Amino acid sequence: LHRVSTDKPVTLGAAGECRAVVVVGGRGCLGTECLETGDVVLLPAAVGPARFAPKGPATVLECGIPG
């Protein structure tokens, strides 16, 4: 579990790993999908890293399976 609080674009996810992204505050876009507080998105392992671009301050949780 990784918590990210930012107002600048960040990369979430990892190559070959499934991740869930939970927006716990603010809003922004993950790739082409616009998200707001309470939204959850699954990043399949085949997708790899994705760019999250917040629209103002935002906090997201990036959840993965420990390896």
mmCIF file of C-alpha atoms in Angstrom:
data_model
loop_
_atom_site.group_PDB
_atom_site.id
_atom_site.type_symbol
_atom_site.label_atom_id
_atom_site.label_comp_id
_atom_site.label_asym_id
_atom_site.label_seq_id
_atom_site.Cartn_x
_atom_site.Cartn_y
_atom_site.Cartn_z
ATOM 1 C CA LEU A 1 0.000 0.000 0.000
ATOM 2 C CA HIS A 2 1.420 3.339 -1.057
ATOM 3 C CA ARG A 3 -0.183 6.731 -0.345
ATOM 4 C CA VAL A 4 0.529 9.576 -2.760
ATOM 5 C CA SER A 5 -0.484 13.182 -2.050
ATOM 6 C CA THR A 6 0.398 15.522 -4.908
ATOM 7 C CA ASP A 7 -0.674 18.344 -7.153
ATOM 8 C CA LYS A 8 1.767 17.284 -9.898
ATOM 9 C CA PRO A 9 1.552 14.317 -12.315
ATOM 10 C CA VAL A 10 2.946 11.005 -11.015
ATOM 11 C CA THR A 11 3.376 7.493 -12.391
ATOM 12 C CA LEU A 12 1.343 4.758 -10.698
ATOM 13 C CA GLY A 13 1.463 1.017 -11.275
ATOM 14 C CA ALA A 14 4.348 -1.210 -12.317
ATOM 15 C CA ALA A 15 5.221 -3.447 -15.237
ATOM 16 C CA GLY A 16 3.874 -6.954 -14.771
ATOM 17 C CA GLU A 17 2.007 -6.155 -11.534
ATOM 18 C CA CYS A 18 -1.722 -5.724 -10.916
ATOM 19 C CA ARG A 19 -2.590 -2.594 -8.893
ATOM 20 C CA ALA A 20 -5.733 -0.943 -7.571
ATOM 21 C CA VAL A 21 -5.818 2.849 -7.383
ATOM 22 C CA VAL A 22 -8.218 4.491 -4.903
ATOM 23 C CA VAL A 23 -8.825 8.252 -4.981
ATOM 24 C CA VAL A 24 -9.250 9.290 -1.346
ATOM 25 C CA GLY A 25 -9.193 13.044 -1.924
ATOM 26 C CA GLY A 26 -9.406 15.443 -4.860
ATOM 27 C CA ARG A 27 -9.663 14.452 -8.492
ATOM 28 C CA GLY A 28 -7.568 13.833 -11.573
ATOM 29 C CA CYS A 29 -7.080 11.642 -14.630
ATOM 30 C CA LEU A 30 -5.393 8.255 -14.794
ATOM 31 C CA GLY A 31 -4.526 7.877 -18.447
ATOM 32 C CA THR A 32 -7.766 8.853 -20.210
ATOM 33 C CA GLU A 33 -10.037 7.972 -17.236
ATOM 34 C CA CYS A 34 -11.070 10.972 -15.109
ATOM 35 C CA LEU A 35 -11.535 10.116 -11.429
ATOM 36 C CA GLU A 36 -12.779 11.815 -8.276
ATOM 37 C CA THR A 37 -12.891 11.071 -4.557
ATOM 38 C CA GLY A 38 -14.233 7.561 -3.935
ATOM 39 C CA ASP A 39 -13.386 6.151 -7.367
ATOM 40 C CA VAL A 40 -11.422 2.893 -7.629
ATOM 41 C CA VAL A 41 -9.617 1.672 -10.755
ATOM 42 C CA LEU A 42 -7.902 -1.652 -11.393
ATOM 43 C CA LEU A 43 -4.666 -1.512 -13.373
ATOM 44 C CA PRO A 44 -4.174 -5.006 -14.826
ATOM 45 C CA ALA A 45 -0.608 -6.329 -14.958
ATOM 46 C CA ALA A 46 -0.691 -6.121 -18.763
ATOM 47 C CA VAL A 47 -1.266 -2.342 -18.601
ATOM 48 C CA GLY A 48 1.877 -1.530 -16.627
ATOM 49 C CA PRO A 49 2.559 1.981 -15.320
ATOM 50 C CA ALA A 50 0.036 4.778 -15.928
ATOM 51 C CA ARG A 51 0.262 8.521 -15.433
ATOM 52 C CA PHE A 52 -2.039 10.155 -12.871
ATOM 53 C CA ALA A 53 -2.529 13.885 -13.509
ATOM 54 C CA PRO A 54 -4.316 15.554 -10.576
ATOM 55 C CA LYS A 55 -6.551 18.579 -11.050
ATOM 56 C CA GLY A 56 -5.349 20.431 -7.964
ATOM 57 C CA PRO A 57 -4.277 18.667 -4.774
ATOM 58 C CA ALA A 58 -5.171 14.965 -4.740
ATOM 59 C CA THR A 59 -4.462 11.896 -2.610
ATOM 60 C CA VAL A 60 -4.520 8.368 -3.984
ATOM 61 C CA LEU A 61 -3.794 4.938 -2.541
ATOM 62 C CA GLU A 62 -1.918 2.509 -4.783
ATOM 63 C CA CYS A 63 -2.622 -1.050 -3.624
ATOM 64 C CA GLY A 64 -0.674 -4.064 -4.820
ATOM 65 C CA ILE A 65 -0.077 -7.665 -3.874
ATOM 66 C CA PRO A 66 3.115 -8.086 -1.832
ATOM 67 C CA GLY A 67 5.713 -10.125 -3.659
#
